[in-house]
PDB file of C-alpha atoms in Angstrom:
ATOM      1  CA  MET A1450      17.856  -3.394   9.729  1.00  0.00           C
ATOM      2  CA  SER A1451      16.155  -4.221   6.441  1.00  0.00           C
ATOM      3  CA  TYR A1452      12.803  -5.257   7.912  1.00  0.00           C
ATOM      4  CA  GLN A1453      11.699  -1.764   8.841  1.00  0.00           C
ATOM      5  CA  LEU A1454      10.818   1.622   7.390  1.00  0.00           C
ATOM      6  CA  LYS A1455      13.648   3.847   6.253  1.00  0.00           C
ATOM      7  CA  HIS A1456      13.903   7.578   5.704  1.00  0.00           C
ATOM      8  CA  ARG A1457      14.294   8.868   2.143  1.00  0.00           C
ATOM      9  CA  GLU A1458      11.869   6.241   0.874  1.00  0.00           C
ATOM     10  CA  THR A1459       8.142   6.660   0.425  1.00  0.00           C
ATOM     11  CA  LEU A1460       5.835   4.228   2.210  1.00  0.00           C
ATOM     12  CA  SER A1461       5.256   2.349  -1.041  1.00  0.00           C
ATOM     13  CA  GLU A1462       8.996   2.121  -1.732  1.00  0.00           C
ATOM     14  CA  ASN A1463       9.603   0.892   1.799  1.00  0.00           C
ATOM     15  CA  LEU A1464       7.055  -1.899   1.603  1.00  0.00           C
ATOM     16  CA  ARG A1465       8.181  -3.006  -1.855  1.00  0.00           C
ATOM     17  CA  ARG A1466      11.774  -3.167  -0.615  1.00  0.00           C
ATOM     18  CA  ILE A1467      10.820  -5.104   2.521  1.00  0.00           C
ATOM     19  CA  CYS A1468       8.864  -7.719   0.573  1.00  0.00           C
ATOM     20  CA  ARG A1469      11.545  -8.090  -2.099  1.00  0.00           C
ATOM     21  CA  GLN A1470      14.290  -8.546   0.491  1.00  0.00           C
ATOM     22  CA  GLN A1471      12.378 -11.201   2.423  1.00  0.00           C
ATOM     23  CA  ILE A1472      11.600 -13.064  -0.782  1.00  0.00           C
ATOM     24  CA  GLU A1473      15.244 -12.865  -1.864  1.00  0.00           C
ATOM     25  CA  GLU A1474      16.341 -14.215   1.522  1.00  0.00           C
ATOM     26  CA  ALA A1475      13.887 -17.118   1.259  1.00  0.00           C
ATOM     27  CA  ILE A1476      15.150 -17.968  -2.234  1.00  0.00           C
ATOM     28  CA  ALA A1477      18.812 -17.767  -1.199  1.00  0.00           C
ATOM     29  CA  ILE A1478      18.246 -20.175   1.702  1.00  0.00           C
ATOM     30  CA  ALA A1479      16.149 -22.577  -0.378  1.00  0.00           C
ATOM     31  CA  LYS A1480      18.851 -22.667  -3.051  1.00  0.00           C
ATOM     32  CA  GLY A1481      21.574 -23.237  -0.467  1.00  0.00           C
ATOM     33  CA  GLU A1482      23.267 -19.934  -1.327  1.00  0.00           C
ATOM     34  CA  LYS A1483      22.995 -18.659   2.242  1.00  0.00           C
ATOM     35  CA  LYS A1484      23.651 -20.568   5.446  1.00  0.00           C
ATOM     36  CA  PRO A1485      20.576 -20.447   7.707  1.00  0.00           C
ATOM     37  CA  ASN A1486      20.676 -19.878  11.463  1.00  0.00           C
ATOM     38  CA  ASP A1487      18.235 -22.764  11.908  1.00  0.00           C
ATOM     39  CA  THR A1488      17.102 -25.493   9.517  1.00  0.00           C
ATOM     40  CA  PRO A1489      16.603 -24.407   5.880  1.00  0.00           C
ATOM     41  CA  VAL A1490      12.915 -25.273   6.085  1.00  0.00           C
ATOM     42  CA  HIS A1491      12.355 -23.199   9.222  1.00  0.00           C
ATOM     43  CA  GLU A1492      14.312 -20.191   7.948  1.00  0.00           C
ATOM     44  CA  THR A1493      12.594 -20.220   4.556  1.00  0.00           C
ATOM     45  CA  ARG A1494       9.170 -20.395   6.170  1.00  0.00           C
ATOM     46  CA  LYS A1495      10.048 -17.547   8.536  1.00  0.00           C
ATOM     47  CA  HIS A1496      10.971 -15.219   5.667  1.00  0.00           C
ATOM     48  CA  LEU A1497       7.741 -16.100   3.884  1.00  0.00           C
ATOM     49  CA  LYS A1498       5.680 -15.338   6.996  1.00  0.00           C
ATOM     50  CA  LYS A1499       7.387 -11.972   7.300  1.00  0.00           C
ATOM     51  CA  THR A1500       6.602 -11.312   3.639  1.00  0.00           C
ATOM     52  CA  ARG A1501       2.934 -12.199   4.135  1.00  0.00           C
ATOM     53  CA  ALA A1502       2.697  -9.881   7.154  1.00  0.00           C
ATOM     54  CA  ALA A1503       4.085  -6.991   5.087  1.00  0.00           C
ATOM     55  CA  LEU A1504       1.852  -7.912   2.157  1.00  0.00           C
ATOM     56  CA  ARG A1505      -1.220  -7.555   4.371  1.00  0.00           C
ATOM     57  CA  LEU A1506      -0.370  -3.906   4.913  1.00  0.00           C
ATOM     58  CA  VAL A1507      -1.128  -3.162   1.250  1.00  0.00           C
ATOM     59  CA  ARG A1508      -3.925  -5.682   0.740  1.00  0.00           C
ATOM     60  CA  LYS A1509      -6.644  -3.182  -0.151  1.00  0.00           C
ATOM     61  CA  GLU A1510      -4.418  -0.927  -2.227  1.00  0.00           C
ATOM     62  CA  ILE A1511      -2.973  -3.571  -4.572  1.00  0.00           C
ATOM     63  CA  GLY A1512      -6.384  -5.112  -5.166  1.00  0.00           C
ATOM     64  CA  ARG A1513      -8.115  -8.198  -3.860  1.00  0.00           C
ATOM     65  CA  GLY A1514      -7.137 -10.358  -6.833  1.00  0.00           C
ATOM     66  CA  LEU A1515      -3.404  -9.644  -6.755  1.00  0.00           C
ATOM     67  CA  PHE A1516      -3.252  -9.887  -2.970  1.00  0.00           C
ATOM     68  CA  LYS A1517      -4.967 -13.294  -2.917  1.00  0.00           C
ATOM     69  CA  GLN A1518      -2.736 -14.539  -5.727  1.00  0.00           C
ATOM     70  CA  GLN A1519       0.486 -13.565  -3.934  1.00  0.00           C
ATOM     71  CA  ASP A1520      -0.669 -14.571  -0.479  1.00  0.00           C
ATOM     72  CA  ARG A1521      -1.890 -17.962  -1.685  1.00  0.00           C
ATOM     73  CA  CYS A1522       1.374 -18.558  -3.525  1.00  0.00           C
ATOM     74  CA  LEU A1523       3.459 -17.854  -0.403  1.00  0.00           C
ATOM     75  CA  ARG A1524       1.113 -19.943   1.736  1.00  0.00           C
ATOM     76  CA  ASP A1525       1.364 -22.886  -0.658  1.00  0.00           C
ATOM     77  CA  VAL A1526       5.168 -22.776  -0.494  1.00  0.00           C
ATOM     78  CA  GLY A1527       4.873 -23.108   3.266  1.00  0.00           C
ATOM     79  CA  ARG A1528       2.624 -26.122   2.834  1.00  0.00           C
ATOM     80  CA  LEU A1529       5.250 -27.845   0.683  1.00  0.00           C
ATOM     81  CA  THR A1530       7.460 -28.030   3.766  1.00  0.00           C
ATOM     82  CA  SER A1531       4.815 -28.445   6.468  1.00  0.00           C
ATOM     83  CA  GLU A1532       5.398 -32.177   6.995  1.00  0.00           C
ATOM     84  CA  ILE A1533       9.139 -31.645   7.460  1.00  0.00           C
ATOM     85  CA  ARG A1534       8.633 -28.697   9.779  1.00  0.00           C
ATOM     86  CA  ASP A1535       6.043 -30.558  11.836  1.00  0.00           C
ATOM     87  CA  ALA A1536       8.464 -33.455  12.296  1.00  0.00           C
ATOM     88  CA  GLU A1537      11.245 -31.010  13.262  1.00  0.00           C
ATOM     89  CA  VAL A1538       9.031 -29.423  15.896  1.00  0.00           C
ATOM     90  CA  ARG A1539       8.013 -32.742  17.427  1.00  0.00           C
ATOM     91  CA  LEU A1540      11.615 -33.893  17.716  1.00  0.00           C
ATOM     92  CA  GLN A1541      12.854 -30.562  19.087  1.00  0.00           C
ATOM     93  CA  THR A1542      10.077 -30.534  21.679  1.00  0.00           C
ATOM     94  CA  VAL A1543      10.917 -34.038  22.926  1.00  0.00           C
ATOM     95  CA  ARG A1544      14.597 -33.127  23.177  1.00  0.00           C
ATOM     96  CA  GLN A1545      13.783 -30.004  25.172  1.00  0.00           C
ATOM     97  CA  LEU A1546      11.577 -31.974  27.546  1.00  0.00           C
ATOM     98  CA  GLN A1547      14.251 -34.628  27.853  1.00  0.00           C
ATOM     99  CA  GLU A1548      16.807 -32.030  28.925  1.00  0.00           C
ATOM    100  CA  VAL A1549      14.458 -30.847  31.664  1.00  0.00           C
ATOM    101  CA  THR A1550      13.736 -34.336  32.978  1.00  0.00           C
ATOM    102  CA  GLN A1551      17.413 -35.276  32.959  1.00  0.00           C
ATOM    103  CA  ARG A1552      18.279 -32.243  35.078  1.00  0.00           C
ATOM    104  CA  HIS A1553      15.716 -33.384  37.634  1.00  0.00           C
ATOM    105  CA  GLY A1554      16.946 -36.983  37.587  1.00  0.00           C
ATOM    106  CA  ARG A1555      13.771 -38.351  36.052  1.00  0.00           C
ATOM    107  CA  SER A1556      13.242 -40.901  33.328  1.00  0.00           C
ATOM    108  CA  THR A1557      14.050 -39.841  29.769  1.00  0.00           C
ATOM    109  CA  TYR A1558      12.402 -40.452  26.413  1.00  0.00           C
ATOM    110  CA  GLY A1559      15.130 -42.195  24.445  1.00  0.00           C
ATOM    111  CA  LYS A1560      12.862 -44.555  22.515  1.00  0.00           C
ATOM    112  CA  LEU A1561      10.500 -41.774  21.606  1.00  0.00           C
ATOM    113  CA  GLU A1562      13.353 -39.526  20.468  1.00  0.00           C
ATOM    114  CA  ALA A1563      14.749 -42.307  18.273  1.00  0.00           C
ATOM    115  CA  MET A1564      11.351 -42.879  16.671  1.00  0.00           C
ATOM    116  CA  LEU A1565      10.819 -39.171  15.968  1.00  0.00           C
ATOM    117  CA  THR A1566      14.355 -38.859  14.573  1.00  0.00           C
ATOM    118  CA  LEU A1567      13.619 -41.649  12.115  1.00  0.00           C
ATOM    119  CA  GLU A1568      10.289 -40.047  11.268  1.00  0.00           C
ATOM    120  CA  LEU A1569      11.986 -36.732  10.471  1.00  0.00           C
ATOM    121  CA  GLU A1570      14.581 -38.458   8.298  1.00  0.00           C
ATOM    122  CA  ASN A1571      11.803 -40.175   6.359  1.00  0.00           C
ATOM    123  CA  PHE A1572      10.000 -36.879   5.728  1.00  0.00           C
ATOM    124  CA  ILE A1573      13.223 -35.193   4.621  1.00  0.00           C
ATOM    125  CA  ALA A1574      13.817 -38.034   2.166  1.00  0.00           C
ATOM    126  CA  ALA A1575      10.221 -37.971   0.934  1.00  0.00           C
ATOM    127  CA  PHE A1576      10.281 -34.218   0.304  1.00  0.00           C
ATOM    128  CA  ALA A1577      13.919 -33.947  -0.719  1.00  0.00           C
ATOM    129  CA  GLU A1578      13.014 -31.937  -3.827  1.00  0.00           C
ATOM    130  CA  TRP A1579      10.875 -29.299  -2.106  1.00  0.00           C
ATOM    131  CA  GLN A1580      13.267 -26.554  -3.191  1.00  0.00           C
ATOM    132  CA  THR A1581      12.748 -27.252  -6.892  1.00  0.00           C
ATOM    133  CA  GLN A1582       9.039 -26.555  -6.456  1.00  0.00           C
ATOM    134  CA  ALA A1583       9.347 -23.766  -3.903  1.00  0.00           C
ATOM    135  CA  VAL A1584      11.872 -21.494  -5.627  1.00  0.00           C
ATOM    136  CA  PRO A1585       9.845 -20.836  -8.826  1.00  0.00           C
ATOM    137  CA  MET A1586       6.726 -20.178  -6.757  1.00  0.00           C
ATOM    138  CA  VAL A1587       8.511 -17.651  -4.549  1.00  0.00           C
ATOM    139  CA  GLU A1588      10.088 -16.013  -7.590  1.00  0.00           C
ATOM    140  CA  ARG A1589       6.629 -15.523  -9.132  1.00  0.00           C
ATOM    141  CA  ALA A1590       5.430 -13.873  -5.939  1.00  0.00           C
ATOM    142  CA  GLY A1591       8.480 -11.625  -6.006  1.00  0.00           C
ATOM    143  CA  SER A1592       7.949 -10.533  -9.588  1.00  0.00           C
ATOM    144  CA  ALA A1593       4.375  -9.526  -8.755  1.00  0.00           C
ATOM    145  CA  VAL A1594       5.676  -6.902  -6.319  1.00  0.00           C
ATOM    146  CA  ASP A1595       6.658  -4.772  -9.310  1.00  0.00           C
ATOM    147  CA  HIS A1596       3.002  -4.639 -10.381  1.00  0.00           C
ATOM    148  CA  TRP A1597       1.739  -3.112  -7.152  1.00  0.00           C
ATOM    149  CA  THR A1598      -0.173   0.122  -7.663  1.00  0.00           C
ATOM    150  CA  LEU A1599       0.805   2.131  -4.593  1.00  0.00           C
ATOM    151  CA  ASP A1600       1.393   5.638  -5.898  1.00  0.00           C
ATOM    152  CA  GLN A1601      -1.229   7.063  -3.533  1.00  0.00           C
ATOM    153  CA  PHE A1602      -0.432   4.835  -0.545  1.00  0.00           C
ATOM    154  CA  ASN A1603      -0.348   7.007   2.565  1.00  0.00           C
ATOM    155  CA  CYS A1604      -0.095   7.099   6.321  1.00  0.00           C
ATOM    156  CA  LYS A1605      -3.829   6.717   6.878  1.00  0.00           C
ATOM    157  CA  GLN A1606      -4.035   3.554   4.783  1.00  0.00           C
ATOM    158  CA  LEU A1607      -1.040   2.011   6.519  1.00  0.00           C
ATOM    159  CA  CYS A1608      -2.460   2.731   9.968  1.00  0.00           C
ATOM    160  CA  ARG A1609      -5.831   1.333   8.953  1.00  0.00           C
ATOM    161  CA  ALA A1610      -4.148  -1.933   7.936  1.00  0.00           C
ATOM    162  CA  VAL A1611      -2.262  -2.215  11.244  1.00  0.00           C
ATOM    163  CA  GLN A1612      -5.440  -1.438  13.162  1.00  0.00           C
ATOM    164  CA  ALA A1613      -7.215  -4.244  11.298  1.00  0.00           C
ATOM    165  CA  THR A1614      -4.492  -6.710  12.345  1.00  0.00           C
ATOM    166  CA  TYR A1615      -4.699  -5.509  15.952  1.00  0.00           C
ATOM    167  CA  LYS A1616      -8.488  -5.875  15.908  1.00  0.00           C
ATOM    168  CA  GLN A1617      -8.299  -9.386  14.442  1.00  0.00           C
ATOM    169  CA  ALA A1618      -5.784 -10.470  17.079  1.00  0.00           C
ATOM    170  CA  ARG A1619      -7.935  -8.977  19.839  1.00  0.00           C
ATOM    171  CA  LYS A1620     -10.969 -10.846  18.549  1.00  0.00           C
ATOM    172  CA  ALA A1621      -9.012 -14.099  18.339  1.00  0.00           C
ATOM    173  CA  LEU A1622      -7.852 -13.585  21.938  1.00  0.00           C
ATOM    174  CA  ALA A1623     -11.438 -13.179  23.125  1.00  0.00           C
ATOM    175  CA  LYS A1624     -12.378 -16.434  21.401  1.00  0.00           C
ATOM    176  CA  ALA A1625      -9.391 -18.275  22.903  1.00  0.00           C
ATOM    177  CA  THR A1626     -10.085 -17.088  26.446  1.00  0.00           C
ATOM    178  CA  ALA A1627     -13.791 -17.914  26.141  1.00  0.00           C
ATOM    179  CA  ASN A1628     -13.031 -21.366  24.724  1.00  0.00           C
ATOM    180  CA  PRO A1629      -9.390 -22.248  25.566  1.00  0.00           C
ATOM    181  CA  THR A1630      -8.741 -24.973  23.013  1.00  0.00           C
ATOM    182  CA  ALA A1631      -5.378 -25.575  21.367  1.00  0.00           C
ATOM    183  CA  GLU A1632      -6.902 -24.619  18.003  1.00  0.00           C
ATOM    184  CA  ASN A1633      -8.183 -21.272  19.291  1.00  0.00           C
ATOM    185  CA  PHE A1634      -4.879 -20.400  20.931  1.00  0.00           C
ATOM    186  CA  HIS A1635      -3.045 -21.325  17.738  1.00  0.00           C
ATOM    187  CA  ALA A1636      -5.350 -19.046  15.720  1.00  0.00           C
ATOM    188  CA  PHE A1637      -4.657 -16.228  18.169  1.00  0.00           C
ATOM    189  CA  ARG A1638      -0.925 -16.891  17.975  1.00  0.00           C
ATOM    190  CA  THR A1639      -1.032 -16.544  14.176  1.00  0.00           C
ATOM    191  CA  LYS A1640      -2.759 -13.148  14.381  1.00  0.00           C
ATOM    192  CA  ALA A1641      -0.466 -11.927  17.167  1.00  0.00           C
ATOM    193  CA  LYS A1642       2.631 -12.934  15.189  1.00  0.00           C
ATOM    194  CA  THR A1643       1.398 -10.996  12.150  1.00  0.00           C
ATOM    195  CA  LEU A1644       0.989  -7.919  14.348  1.00  0.00           C
ATOM    196  CA  TRP A1645       4.465  -8.458  15.792  1.00  0.00           C
ATOM    197  CA  TYR A1646       6.005  -8.465  12.324  1.00  0.00           C
ATOM    198  CA  GLN A1647       4.082  -5.361  11.317  1.00  0.00           C
ATOM    199  CA  LEU A1648       5.168  -3.452  14.427  1.00  0.00           C
ATOM    200  CA  ARG A1649       8.761  -4.415  13.660  1.00  0.00           C
ATOM    201  CA  ILE A1650       8.336  -2.735  10.274  1.00  0.00           C
ATOM    202  CA  LEU A1651       6.999   0.395  11.965  1.00  0.00           C
ATOM    203  CA  ARG A1652       9.575   0.473  14.757  1.00  0.00           C
ATOM    204  CA  PRO A1653      11.525   3.542  13.481  1.00  0.00           C
ATOM    205  CA  ILE A1654       8.461   5.788  13.897  1.00  0.00           C
ATOM    206  CA  ASN A1655       8.757   5.432  17.695  1.00  0.00           C
ATOM    207  CA  PRO A1656      11.742   3.195  18.533  1.00  0.00           C
ATOM    208  CA  VAL A1657      11.340   3.164  22.312  1.00  0.00           C
ATOM    209  CA  VAL A1658       7.624   2.411  22.592  1.00  0.00           C
ATOM    210  CA  LEU A1659       7.482   0.052  19.629  1.00  0.00           C
ATOM    211  CA  LYS A1660      10.481  -1.910  20.908  1.00  0.00           C
ATOM    212  CA  THR A1661       8.601  -2.451  24.164  1.00  0.00           C
ATOM    213  CA  LEU A1662       5.426  -3.477  22.324  1.00  0.00           C
ATOM    214  CA  SER A1663       7.403  -5.782  20.041  1.00  0.00           C
ATOM    215  CA  ASP A1664       9.205  -7.364  22.999  1.00  0.00           C
ATOM    216  CA  ASP A1665       5.860  -8.005  24.694  1.00  0.00           C
ATOM    217  CA  LEU A1666       4.501  -9.654  21.562  1.00  0.00           C
ATOM    218  CA  ARG A1667       7.653 -11.735  21.234  1.00  0.00           C
ATOM    219  CA  SER A1668       7.279 -12.961  24.823  1.00  0.00           C
ATOM    220  CA  LEU A1669       3.626 -13.699  24.140  1.00  0.00           C
ATOM    221  CA  GLY A1670       4.540 -15.548  20.961  1.00  0.00           C
ATOM    222  CA  ASP A1671       7.154 -17.619  22.782  1.00  0.00           C
ATOM    223  CA  LEU A1672       4.619 -18.763  25.370  1.00  0.00           C
ATOM    224  CA  LEU A1673       2.023 -19.574  22.730  1.00  0.00           C
ATOM    225  CA  GLY A1674       4.608 -21.269  20.547  1.00  0.00           C
ATOM    226  CA  ARG A1675       5.759 -23.566  23.332  1.00  0.00           C
ATOM    227  CA  ALA A1676       2.147 -24.383  24.218  1.00  0.00           C
ATOM    228  CA  HIS A1677       1.395 -25.165  20.570  1.00  0.00           C
ATOM    229  CA  ASP A1678       4.466 -27.384  20.209  1.00  0.00           C
ATOM    230  CA  LEU A1679       3.459 -29.352  23.297  1.00  0.00           C
ATOM    231  CA  SER A1680      -0.087 -29.729  22.013  1.00  0.00           C
ATOM    232  CA  PHE A1681       1.208 -30.798  18.625  1.00  0.00           C
ATOM    233  CA  LEU A1682       3.438 -33.458  20.165  1.00  0.00           C
ATOM    234  CA  GLY A1683       0.579 -34.602  22.398  1.00  0.00           C
ATOM    235  CA  GLU A1684      -1.637 -35.195  19.362  1.00  0.00           C
ATOM    236  CA  ARG A1685       1.092 -37.328  17.799  1.00  0.00           C
ATOM    237  CA  LEU A1686       1.477 -39.419  20.946  1.00  0.00           C
ATOM    238  CA  ARG A1687      -2.263 -39.994  21.244  1.00  0.00           C
ATOM    239  CA  SER A1688      -2.451 -41.109  17.615  1.00  0.00           C
ATOM    240  CA  GLU A1689      -0.014 -43.925  18.418  1.00  0.00           C
ATOM    241  CA  HIS A1690      -1.710 -45.018  21.645  1.00  0.00           C
ATOM    242  CA  GLY A1691      -1.393 -48.783  22.070  1.00  0.00           C
ATOM    243  CA  LYS A1692       0.539 -49.227  18.802  1.00  0.00           C
ATOM    244  CA  SER A1693       4.175 -48.614  19.669  1.00  0.00           C
ATOM    245  CA  LYS A1694       7.025 -49.842  21.811  1.00  0.00           C
ATOM    246  CA  TRP A1695       7.421 -46.423  23.394  1.00  0.00           C
ATOM    247  CA  GLN A1696       3.839 -46.024  24.598  1.00  0.00           C
ATOM    248  CA  ARG A1697       4.990 -46.166  28.250  1.00  0.00           C
ATOM    249  CA  GLU A1698       7.293 -43.200  27.649  1.00  0.00           C
ATOM    250  CA  GLY A1699       4.516 -41.504  25.725  1.00  0.00           C
ATOM    251  CA  HIS A1700       2.015 -41.993  28.539  1.00  0.00           C
ATOM    252  CA  LYS A1701       4.357 -40.360  31.057  1.00  0.00           C
ATOM    253  CA  LEU A1702       5.133 -37.544  28.677  1.00  0.00           C
ATOM    254  CA  LEU A1703       1.457 -36.827  27.998  1.00  0.00           C
ATOM    255  CA  ALA A1704       0.923 -36.041  31.678  1.00  0.00           C
ATOM    256  CA  VAL A1705       3.797 -33.540  31.571  1.00  0.00           C
ATOM    257  CA  ILE A1706       2.488 -32.015  28.339  1.00  0.00           C
ATOM    258  CA  GLU A1707      -1.035 -31.444  29.631  1.00  0.00           C
ATOM    259  CA  VAL A1708       0.116 -29.608  32.765  1.00  0.00           C
ATOM    260  CA  SER A1709       2.773 -27.547  30.974  1.00  0.00           C
ATOM    261  CA  GLN A1710       0.489 -26.623  28.088  1.00  0.00           C
ATOM    262  CA  SER A1711      -2.203 -25.356  30.453  1.00  0.00           C
ATOM    263  CA  ASP A1712       0.303 -23.254  32.407  1.00  0.00           C
ATOM    264  CA  LEU A1713       1.719 -21.720  29.224  1.00  0.00           C
ATOM    265  CA  GLN A1714      -1.715 -20.875  27.845  1.00  0.00           C
ATOM    266  CA  ARG A1715      -2.731 -19.260  31.113  1.00  0.00           C
ATOM    267  CA  GLY A1716       0.438 -17.164  31.219  1.00  0.00           C
ATOM    268  CA  ALA A1717       0.000 -16.133  27.583  1.00  0.00           C
ATOM    269  CA  ALA A1718      -3.634 -15.148  28.169  1.00  0.00           C
ATOM    270  CA  GLU A1719      -2.703 -12.930  31.128  1.00  0.00           C
ATOM    271  CA  LEU A1720       0.002 -11.157  29.117  1.00  0.00           C
ATOM    272  CA  ALA A1721      -2.289 -10.826  26.101  1.00  0.00           C
ATOM    273  CA  GLU A1722      -5.174  -9.369  28.120  1.00  0.00           C
ATOM    274  CA  HIS A1723      -2.861  -6.598  29.253  1.00  0.00           C
ATOM    275  CA  PHE A1724      -1.428  -5.973  25.781  1.00  0.00           C
ATOM    276  CA  PHE A1725      -4.801  -5.885  24.015  1.00  0.00           C
ATOM    277  CA  ALA A1726      -6.646  -3.893  26.688  1.00  0.00           C
ATOM    278  CA  GLU A1727      -6.501  -0.803  24.473  1.00  0.00           C
ATOM    279  CA  ARG A1728      -9.387  -0.243  22.065  1.00  0.00           C
ATOM    280  CA  PRO A1729      -8.484  -0.639  18.384  1.00  0.00           C
ATOM    281  CA  ARG A1730      -9.391   2.991  17.605  1.00  0.00           C
ATOM    282  CA  ASP A1731      -7.096   4.226  20.399  1.00  0.00           C
ATOM    283  CA  PHE A1732      -4.294   1.973  19.223  1.00  0.00           C
ATOM    284  CA  ASP A1733      -4.769   3.336  15.717  1.00  0.00           C
ATOM    285  CA  SER A1734      -4.654   6.929  16.980  1.00  0.00           C
ATOM    286  CA  ARG A1735      -1.323   6.346  18.699  1.00  0.00           C
ATOM    287  CA  VAL A1736       0.268   4.665  15.691  1.00  0.00           C
ATOM    288  CA  SER A1737      -1.114   7.354  13.380  1.00  0.00           C
ATOM    289  CA  SER A1738       0.379  10.185  15.445  1.00  0.00           C
ATOM    290  CA  TRP A1739       3.788   8.475  15.517  1.00  0.00           C
ATOM    291  CA  LEU A1740       3.732   7.813  11.777  1.00  0.00           C
ATOM    292  CA  GLN A1741       2.708  11.368  10.908  1.00  0.00           C
ATOM    293  CA  GLY A1742       5.541  12.715  13.019  1.00  0.00           C
ATOM    294  CA  TRP A1743       7.995  10.334  11.413  1.00  0.00           C
ATOM    295  CA  GLU A1744       6.809  11.263   7.924  1.00  0.00           C
ATOM    296  CA  GLY A1745       7.281  14.930   8.754  1.00  0.00           C
ATOM    297  CA  LYS A1746      10.863  14.313   9.839  1.00  0.00           C
ATOM    298  CA  SER A1747      11.459  12.153   6.786  1.00  0.00           C
ATOM    299  CA  SER A1748      10.210  14.868   4.419  1.00  0.00           C
ATOM    300  CA  HIS A1749      12.354  17.467   6.174  1.00  0.00           C
ATOM    301  CA  SER A1750      15.453  15.271   5.913  1.00  0.00           C
ATOM    302  CA  LEU A1751      14.840  14.603   2.232  1.00  0.00           C
ATOM    303  CA  ALA A1752      14.301  18.277   1.443  1.00  0.00           C
ATOM    304  CA  LYS A1753      17.491  19.175   3.285  1.00  0.00           C
ATOM    305  CA  ALA A1754      19.430  16.510   1.407  1.00  0.00           C
ATOM    306  CA  LEU A1755      18.165  17.798  -1.940  1.00  0.00           C
ATOM    307  CA  VAL A1756      19.173  21.355  -1.092  1.00  0.00           C
ATOM    308  CA  THR A1757      22.650  20.408   0.012  1.00  0.00           C
TER     309      THR A1757
END
């Protein structure tokens, strides 16, 4: 897999490669040179999020100015497509809910689906040229990777960066559980997803344990993602209250959304409390010991290869 550390590369070489590859993937999809598994907008945004997660691992080492410049550039590309992606999510969520209600013989949301389909088509038409703006911006971010100063980047610095992400996610969880609003859970989801991506990068240093941790974060992210999508759709329905022909469907759907969203948030919080029970310093100690062991094996393998 390309989105992970590899032997025979230094930490700096690994992270440069990972960021370059994700940026190249995003560009290829935006240009239509590679067929995406999902919509082009969704796949492009996913590669950019993975790039930003990797970029955060070297934030202090490359300098505040360069980090902010690259991170802001990648973030702004995502914002170019936010309206399209938001419309995609709303439509996908209604279709998923419609499948569930149909299986149980309940009323469906045909009028609402038709309206959201038209809305998505309008956004796609309005932002039809997003690629012409996005590609040059992503290319600039990619070229900046070559200017990273990471000659002294080491295990300690990498672990410190991962610990910071873990600590931020833990803090966001505490805020969400103390005040369980959709906004707070979304903020926690963002931090948890960044940690998930970073642990995927580190997976080779302890494949068994880090696969388990990554799977837990993926499950957590799925729950939070579904809760966020429901909340997002709910906001859209409330904004049209009393204005549309499908308000009866929307009223019924809002009741389903509120119950389902609450259940998903509660399940995510329970899983997250277990995952983030460990103190940040203890989490850092574990990751540090795994990375030091992996570096030792990597150095041994490289020395052996040079001799032979």
